[in-house]
Short mmCIF file of C-alpha atoms in Angstrom, two decimals:
data_model
loop_
_atom_site.label_atom_id
_atom_site.label_comp_id
_atom_site.label_asym_id
_atom_site.label_seq_id
_atom_site.Cartn_x
_atom_site.Cartn_y
_atom_site.Cartn_z
CA MET A 24 -17.20 76.51 25.59
CA ASN A 25 -15.58 73.15 24.98
CA SER A 26 -14.98 70.97 27.99
CA ILE A 27 -14.04 67.65 26.41
CA ILE A 28 -11.34 67.15 23.80
CA THR A 29 -11.41 63.95 21.77
CA ILE A 30 -8.35 63.05 19.75
CA ASP A 31 -8.39 60.54 16.95
CA ARG A 32 -5.21 59.97 15.00
CA GLN A 33 -3.19 58.12 12.43
CA TYR A 34 -0.80 55.60 13.96
CA GLY A 35 2.55 57.26 14.61
CA SER A 36 1.26 60.83 14.30
CA ALA A 37 1.85 61.66 17.99
CA GLY A 38 -1.84 62.15 18.69
CA ARG A 39 -1.49 60.46 22.04
CA LYS A 40 1.45 62.64 23.02
CA ILE A 41 -0.36 65.79 21.92
CA GLY A 42 -3.35 64.72 24.01
CA SER A 43 -1.33 64.07 27.13
CA MET A 44 0.66 67.33 26.81
CA LEU A 45 -2.60 69.19 26.37
CA ALA A 46 -4.17 67.54 29.41
CA GLU A 47 -1.14 68.28 31.52
CA ARG A 48 -1.16 71.93 30.54
CA MET A 49 -4.84 72.32 31.20
CA GLU A 50 -4.65 70.25 34.37
CA ILE A 51 -7.36 67.84 33.32
CA PRO A 52 -7.10 64.05 32.96
CA CYS A 53 -6.17 62.31 29.71
CA TYR A 54 -7.81 58.93 29.16
CA ASP A 55 -6.08 56.39 27.03
CA SER A 56 -4.81 53.22 28.71
CA ALA A 57 -6.84 54.15 31.79
CA LEU A 58 -9.92 53.83 29.63
CA ILE A 59 -8.99 50.29 28.68
CA GLY A 60 -8.51 49.43 32.36
CA ARG A 61 -11.99 50.66 33.20
CA ILE A 62 -13.61 48.80 30.35
CA ALA A 63 -11.78 45.62 31.36
CA GLU A 64 -12.90 46.05 34.93
CA LYS A 65 -16.54 46.58 33.99
CA THR A 66 -16.72 43.73 31.51
CA GLY A 67 -14.62 41.34 33.53
CA LEU A 68 -12.53 40.82 30.40
CA ASP A 69 -8.77 40.76 30.18
CA GLU A 70 -7.15 44.15 29.45
CA GLN A 71 -5.27 42.65 26.54
CA PHE A 72 -8.51 41.40 25.04
CA VAL A 73 -10.15 44.79 25.44
CA ARG A 74 -7.17 46.43 23.79
CA GLU A 75 -7.26 43.97 20.93
CA SER A 76 -10.99 44.11 20.43
CA SER A 77 -10.80 47.57 18.95
CA GLU A 78 -8.60 49.90 17.04
CA TYR A 79 -5.59 48.90 19.12
CA SER A 80 -5.84 45.46 17.69
CA SER A 81 -2.58 43.92 16.64
CA SER A 82 -4.05 40.60 15.66
CA PRO A 83 -5.55 40.48 12.19
CA GLY A 84 -8.47 38.21 13.10
CA VAL A 85 -10.24 40.44 15.58
CA LEU A 86 -12.46 42.40 13.24
CA LEU A 87 -13.18 39.29 11.27
CA SER A 88 -14.27 37.57 14.45
CA VAL A 89 -16.60 40.46 15.23
CA LEU A 90 -18.25 39.81 11.93
CA SER A 91 -18.15 36.03 11.94
CA GLY A 92 -18.00 35.07 15.61
CA ARG A 93 -21.56 35.93 16.52
CA ASP A 94 -23.71 33.64 18.62
CA GLN A 95 -27.22 32.50 17.70
CA TYR A 96 -28.51 35.93 18.68
CA GLY A 97 -26.07 37.67 16.35
CA TYR A 98 -24.12 38.95 19.33
CA ALA A 99 -20.32 39.07 19.59
CA ILE A 100 -18.30 39.68 22.72
CA GLN A 101 -16.87 42.78 21.04
CA ASP A 102 -20.35 44.27 20.97
CA GLU A 103 -20.36 44.03 24.75
CA VAL A 104 -17.01 45.81 24.85
CA TRP A 105 -18.47 48.52 22.64
CA ARG A 106 -21.53 48.87 24.90
CA VAL A 107 -19.41 49.20 28.02
CA GLN A 108 -16.93 51.49 26.29
CA ARG A 109 -19.78 53.80 25.34
CA ASN A 110 -21.00 53.98 28.92
CA VAL A 111 -17.53 54.45 30.37
CA ILE A 112 -16.79 57.30 27.94
CA ARG A 113 -20.08 59.01 28.76
CA GLU A 114 -19.32 58.75 32.47
CA LEU A 115 -15.80 60.14 32.05
CA ALA A 116 -17.15 63.03 30.01
CA ASP A 117 -18.99 64.27 33.09
CA LYS A 118 -15.89 66.31 33.83
CA PRO A 119 -13.44 68.11 31.53
CA CYS A 120 -10.90 65.70 30.06
CA VAL A 121 -9.01 64.57 26.97
CA ILE A 122 -10.02 61.21 25.48
CA ILE A 123 -7.77 59.45 22.99
CA GLY A 124 -9.35 57.25 20.33
CA ARG A 125 -12.05 54.64 21.03
CA CYS A 126 -14.58 56.56 18.90
CA ALA A 127 -15.17 59.02 21.73
CA ASP A 128 -15.98 61.76 19.20
CA TYR A 129 -18.83 59.65 17.85
CA ILE A 130 -20.04 58.49 21.26
CA LEU A 131 -20.24 62.08 22.51
CA ARG A 132 -21.39 63.61 19.22
CA ASP A 133 -24.64 65.04 20.58
CA ARG A 134 -22.92 67.19 23.16
CA PRO A 135 -22.16 70.76 22.11
CA ASP A 136 -19.09 71.10 24.34
CA ILE A 137 -16.88 68.59 22.52
CA LEU A 138 -13.84 69.65 20.53
CA SER A 139 -13.04 66.75 18.19
CA VAL A 140 -9.57 66.62 16.72
CA PHE A 141 -7.87 64.38 14.16
CA ILE A 142 -4.07 64.26 13.99
CA HIS A 143 -2.16 62.96 11.00
CA ALA A 144 1.32 63.18 9.46
CA ASP A 145 3.21 62.02 6.40
CA GLU A 146 4.27 58.40 6.38
CA ASP A 147 8.01 59.11 6.47
CA ILE A 148 7.61 61.14 9.64
CA ARG A 149 5.44 58.49 11.23
CA ILE A 150 7.88 55.73 10.32
CA ARG A 151 10.67 57.62 12.05
CA ARG A 152 8.54 58.24 15.10
CA VAL A 153 7.41 54.62 15.36
CA LYS A 154 10.97 53.38 15.03
CA GLU A 155 12.44 55.84 17.52
CA GLU A 156 9.75 56.36 20.10
CA TYR A 157 7.16 53.60 20.01
CA HIS A 158 8.01 50.32 21.60
CA ASP A 159 5.55 48.00 19.94
CA LEU A 160 7.39 47.02 16.78
CA LYS A 161 8.16 43.29 16.89
CA PRO A 162 11.68 42.26 15.86
CA GLY A 163 11.87 42.36 12.08
CA GLU A 164 8.46 44.03 11.76
CA ASP A 165 8.29 46.64 9.02
CA ALA A 166 7.29 50.09 10.30
CA LEU A 167 5.48 51.20 7.13
CA ARG A 168 3.50 47.99 7.02
CA LYS A 169 2.60 48.38 10.69
CA ILE A 170 1.47 51.98 10.17
CA ARG A 171 -0.78 51.10 7.28
CA GLN A 172 -2.17 48.06 9.05
CA MET A 173 -3.00 50.00 12.21
CA ASP A 174 -4.71 52.76 10.25
CA ARG A 175 -6.69 50.22 8.28
CA ARG A 176 -7.89 48.65 11.52
CA ARG A 177 -8.83 51.92 13.13
CA LYS A 178 -10.78 52.77 10.03
CA SER A 179 -12.55 49.40 9.96
CA TYR A 180 -13.38 49.55 13.65
CA CYS A 181 -14.84 53.00 13.19
CA GLN A 182 -16.84 51.80 10.21
CA LEU A 183 -18.18 48.81 12.12
CA TYR A 184 -19.64 50.75 15.02
CA THR A 185 -20.20 54.34 13.84
CA ASP A 186 -21.40 56.53 10.96
CA ILE A 187 -18.07 58.33 10.85
CA TYR A 188 -15.61 57.93 8.00
CA TRP A 189 -12.35 57.81 9.90
CA GLY A 190 -9.98 60.55 8.72
CA GLU A 191 -12.53 62.52 6.64
CA ALA A 192 -12.26 66.18 7.61
CA ARG A 193 -16.00 66.82 7.83
CA PHE A 194 -16.35 64.50 10.83
CA TYR A 195 -13.93 66.48 13.01
CA ASP A 196 -13.87 70.08 14.20
CA LEU A 197 -10.15 70.37 13.62
CA CYS A 198 -7.56 68.29 11.72
CA LEU A 199 -3.85 68.96 12.00
CA ASP A 200 -0.71 67.70 10.31
CA SER A 201 1.61 67.17 13.27
CA GLY A 202 4.53 66.64 10.90
CA LYS A 203 4.03 70.04 9.30
CA PHE A 204 3.38 72.07 12.44
CA GLY A 205 5.22 70.08 15.11
CA ILE A 206 3.79 68.68 18.34
CA GLU A 207 4.17 71.84 20.39
CA LYS A 208 2.30 74.00 17.88
CA CYS A 209 -0.52 71.45 17.61
CA VAL A 210 -0.94 71.57 21.39
CA GLU A 211 -1.05 75.38 21.25
CA ILE A 212 -3.67 75.48 18.50
CA ILE A 213 -5.95 73.02 20.27
CA GLU A 214 -5.49 74.82 23.58
CA SER A 215 -6.46 78.13 21.95
CA LEU A 216 -9.75 76.56 20.86
CA TYR A 217 -10.61 74.92 24.16
CA MET V 20 7.78 79.79 6.55
CA ASN V 21 4.60 79.50 4.49
CA SER V 22 4.15 81.99 1.70
CA ILE V 23 1.18 80.56 -0.20
CA ILE V 24 -2.14 79.58 1.36
CA THR V 25 -4.41 77.28 -0.62
CA ILE V 26 -8.00 76.93 0.48
CA ASP V 27 -10.21 74.09 -0.60
CA ARG V 28 -13.72 73.93 0.81
CA GLN V 29 -17.16 72.42 0.93
CA TYR V 30 -19.74 74.47 -0.93
CA GLY V 31 -21.35 76.97 1.45
CA SER V 32 -18.66 76.66 4.14
CA ALA V 33 -17.39 80.23 3.65
CA GLY V 34 -13.96 79.08 2.48
CA ARG V 35 -13.84 81.82 -0.12
CA LYS V 36 -14.76 84.49 2.42
CA ILE V 37 -12.16 83.19 4.86
CA GLY V 38 -9.58 83.31 2.09
CA SER V 39 -10.37 86.86 1.07
CA MET V 40 -10.43 88.13 4.67
CA LEU V 41 -7.10 86.44 5.25
CA ALA V 42 -5.57 87.98 2.13
CA GLU V 43 -6.84 91.42 3.05
CA ARG V 44 -5.36 91.19 6.53
CA MET V 45 -2.02 89.98 5.27
CA GLU V 46 -2.05 92.42 2.36
CA ILE V 47 -1.49 89.77 -0.25
CA PRO V 48 -3.70 88.95 -3.27
CA CYS V 49 -6.47 86.37 -3.16
CA TYR V 50 -7.05 84.49 -6.41
CA ASP V 51 -10.45 83.10 -7.13
CA SER V 52 -12.39 84.62 -10.03
CA ALA V 53 -9.21 86.39 -11.15
CA LEU V 54 -7.74 82.97 -11.70
CA ILE V 55 -10.55 82.03 -14.04
CA GLY V 56 -10.02 85.25 -15.98
CA ARG V 57 -6.35 84.45 -16.50
CA ILE V 58 -7.02 80.89 -17.60
CA ALA V 59 -9.67 82.13 -20.03
CA GLU V 60 -7.26 84.69 -21.43
CA LYS V 61 -4.46 82.16 -21.91
CA THR V 62 -6.63 79.47 -23.47
CA GLY V 63 -8.75 81.84 -25.53
CA LEU V 64 -11.79 80.12 -24.03
CA ASP V 65 -14.87 81.78 -22.66
CA GLU V 66 -14.75 82.54 -18.90
CA GLN V 67 -18.03 80.76 -18.39
CA PHE V 68 -16.63 77.64 -20.06
CA VAL V 69 -13.50 77.74 -17.91
CA ARG V 70 -15.66 78.12 -14.83
CA GLU V 71 -17.83 75.22 -15.86
CA SER V 72 -14.99 72.96 -16.90
CA SER V 73 -13.95 72.38 -13.33
CA GLU V 74 -15.22 72.23 -9.81
CA TYR V 75 -17.34 75.32 -10.37
CA SER V 76 -19.37 73.42 -12.86
CA SER V 77 -23.09 73.88 -12.60
CA SER V 78 -23.93 71.75 -15.59
CA PRO V 79 -24.04 68.03 -14.89
CA GLY V 80 -22.55 66.94 -18.18
CA VAL V 81 -19.16 68.58 -17.90
CA LEU V 82 -17.27 65.84 -16.14
CA LEU V 83 -18.95 63.27 -18.27
CA SER V 84 -17.79 65.12 -21.35
CA VAL V 85 -14.23 65.14 -20.02
CA LEU V 86 -14.45 61.39 -19.92
CA SER V 87 -16.39 60.81 -23.11
CA GLY V 88 -15.65 63.85 -25.28
CA ARG V 89 -12.09 62.99 -26.19
CA ASP V 90 -10.75 63.33 -29.69
CA GLN V 91 -8.86 60.62 -31.56
CA TYR V 92 -5.78 61.39 -29.50
CA GLY V 93 -7.73 60.89 -26.24
CA TYR V 94 -7.55 64.62 -25.59
CA ALA V 95 -10.42 66.76 -24.23
CA ILE V 96 -10.57 70.53 -24.17
CA GLN V 97 -10.80 70.33 -20.37
CA ASP V 98 -7.35 68.78 -20.32
CA GLU V 99 -6.07 71.97 -21.94
CA VAL V 100 -7.82 74.02 -19.27
CA TRP V 101 -6.13 71.86 -16.64
CA ARG V 102 -2.72 72.33 -18.29
CA VAL V 103 -3.10 76.10 -18.45
CA GLN V 104 -4.55 76.24 -14.94
CA ARG V 105 -1.49 74.40 -13.64
CA ASN V 106 0.85 76.89 -15.30
CA VAL V 107 -1.12 79.93 -14.18
CA ILE V 108 -1.19 78.71 -10.57
CA ARG V 109 2.55 78.06 -10.60
CA GLU V 110 3.16 81.55 -11.95
CA LEU V 111 0.92 83.19 -9.37
CA ALA V 112 2.66 81.28 -6.62
CA ASP V 113 5.86 83.18 -7.37
CA LYS V 114 4.68 85.72 -4.82
CA PRO V 115 2.81 85.28 -1.53
CA CYS V 116 -0.94 84.87 -2.10
CA VAL V 117 -4.11 83.00 -1.22
CA ILE V 118 -5.52 80.67 -3.87
CA ILE V 119 -9.07 79.35 -3.62
CA GLY V 120 -9.87 75.92 -5.01
CA ARG V 121 -8.77 74.73 -8.48
CA CYS V 122 -6.59 71.99 -6.96
CA ALA V 123 -3.89 74.53 -6.15
CA ASP V 124 -2.82 72.44 -3.14
CA TYR V 125 -2.09 69.52 -5.46
CA ILE V 126 -0.48 71.62 -8.18
CA LEU V 127 1.90 73.19 -5.66
CA ARG V 128 2.39 70.08 -3.52
CA ASP V 129 6.15 69.86 -4.00
CA ARG V 130 6.79 73.29 -2.54
CA PRO V 131 7.58 73.37 1.17
CA ASP V 132 6.14 76.86 1.72
CA ILE V 133 2.49 75.99 1.08
CA LEU V 134 -0.11 75.98 3.82
CA SER V 135 -3.01 73.89 2.54
CA VAL V 136 -6.36 74.35 4.23
CA PHE V 137 -9.74 72.63 3.92
CA ILE V 138 -12.87 74.36 5.25
CA HIS V 139 -16.10 72.52 5.98
CA ALA V 140 -19.29 72.99 8.00
CA ASP V 141 -22.47 71.12 8.87
CA GLU V 142 -25.11 71.00 6.18
CA ASP V 143 -27.69 73.07 8.09
CA ILE V 144 -25.20 75.90 8.47
CA ARG V 145 -24.23 75.71 4.81
CA ILE V 146 -27.85 75.69 3.69
CA ARG V 147 -28.49 78.88 5.65
CA ARG V 148 -25.39 80.51 4.24
CA VAL V 149 -26.19 79.55 0.65
CA LYS V 150 -29.74 80.84 1.00
CA GLU V 151 -28.78 84.11 2.67
CA GLU V 152 -25.44 85.04 1.17
CA TYR V 153 -24.82 83.21 -2.08
CA HIS V 154 -26.52 84.43 -5.16
CA ASP V 155 -26.33 81.40 -7.40
CA LEU V 156 -29.42 79.45 -6.37
CA LYS V 157 -31.82 79.30 -9.31
CA PRO V 158 -35.48 80.02 -8.53
CA GLY V 159 -36.95 76.91 -6.94
CA GLU V 160 -33.56 75.22 -6.62
CA ASP V 161 -33.14 73.23 -3.41
CA ALA V 162 -30.17 74.41 -1.33
CA LEU V 163 -29.34 71.01 0.19
CA ARG V 164 -29.41 69.39 -3.22
CA LYS V 165 -27.17 72.13 -4.61
CA ILE V 166 -24.69 71.75 -1.75
CA ARG V 167 -24.38 68.01 -2.21
CA GLN V 168 -24.17 68.33 -5.99
CA MET V 169 -21.42 70.94 -5.84
CA ASP V 170 -19.40 68.89 -3.35
CA ARG V 171 -19.81 65.80 -5.48
CA ARG V 172 -18.48 67.71 -8.48
CA ARG V 173 -15.52 69.16 -6.64
CA LYS V 174 -14.70 65.69 -5.44
CA SER V 175 -14.99 64.17 -8.93
CA TYR V 176 -12.91 66.92 -10.50
CA CYS V 177 -10.22 66.39 -7.90
CA GLN V 178 -10.30 62.65 -8.50
CA LEU V 179 -10.05 63.12 -12.25
CA TYR V 180 -6.87 65.19 -12.24
CA THR V 181 -5.09 64.52 -8.94
CA ASP V 182 -4.10 61.83 -6.41
CA ILE V 183 -5.88 63.71 -3.65
CA TYR V 184 -9.04 62.45 -2.02
CA TRP V 185 -11.00 65.66 -1.66
CA GLY V 186 -11.94 66.29 1.98
CA GLU V 187 -9.71 63.61 3.51
CA ALA V 188 -7.76 65.18 6.35
CA ARG V 189 -4.41 63.62 5.47
CA PHE V 190 -4.19 65.61 2.23
CA TYR V 191 -4.33 69.01 3.95
CA ASP V 192 -2.17 70.66 6.59
CA LEU V 193 -5.17 72.06 8.40
CA CYS V 194 -8.92 71.38 8.29
CA LEU V 195 -11.42 73.56 10.09
CA ASP V 196 -15.14 73.46 10.79
CA SER V 197 -16.15 77.05 10.06
CA GLY V 198 -19.58 76.39 11.56
CA LYS V 199 -18.08 75.36 14.87
CA PHE V 200 -15.44 78.06 15.17
CA GLY V 201 -16.90 80.90 13.13
CA ILE V 202 -15.30 82.70 10.19
CA GLU V 203 -13.29 85.18 12.24
CA LYS V 204 -11.66 82.47 14.36
CA CYS V 205 -10.79 80.41 11.27
CA VAL V 206 -9.03 83.43 9.78
CA GLU V 207 -7.11 83.92 13.03
CA ILE V 208 -5.99 80.29 13.23
CA ILE V 209 -4.76 80.24 9.64
CA GLU V 210 -3.03 83.59 10.08
CA SER V 211 -1.22 82.30 13.16
CA LEU V 212 0.21 79.47 11.05
CA TYR V 213 1.26 81.59 8.11
#
């Protein structure tokens, strides 16, 4: 019996949407932005900083600063975010829920009741989605470049704090091409395994 | 509508069994050893050589020889196997079928009616399976070592002839952990997407 669903995803692959549709159907909460709010609250840090200090990062220097911006004890503020994030995710996972991103699959890896999912799609489909449905492209920003950049950062973040190779099938229970199957079908498949 | 199912898999993950169960249920052929027979027939090469000149290789020197054993035109006999394999797979894919391994997903990548699947499982589960159900462990051969060696070879073979990173989710429509879900459930999921 799985009680927690974690969803990791390529940028623009509709992983977040699949997660929230799934949660709605199963009448359980879906944590995404709410997670960031909680981490911000617990660390006393600004929400924007918390967002940027991980995979959501839109500023290129963040991961570099995690590596270079350590104090004399080798400690970076992002490590504190990671520590709090880990605790918050473990607390949330006390009850059935869907958790989007933030390495929740890794953080909860020792629990047998986790269904870990990775969602991906071809670049042309993701470009269209990002252009039409996402609202975080800056004026003049190239969608393909943004997609690749975001994926690179999610991968690096994952590499920095976990033993998981982001996007490698063996680290997830289920991986789905949302472009091939469509969002609705992905929700159905995951629901049938819950 | 998908008419061809390709199954790639980690060694010991029951991908072959899933494929043959699937084919039986859908009353379509499943090509695995039969494929090797056809390639052998068309190249005039020994079946054992054909088997060894690819991912099935159990001799460590094969891939090395593909790289080093080229004639003055830069051509190795394994390249001929690859050429014939490509043609045979394209011919077989004229009618609905399941094809196990041999980079069929890559060879048929331009067709819209392919469902490409990757099957994996945790090492402890694969070790048990290899020990109990596979009959190709030599006396005294270590199962874990064999598993890792076979996966490494499948990965290298894939890298040598295709643009696919073996085992990376984005190159497959569907990836499943057969240890988590069980063989029967994997067959059901794939069937529901066919």
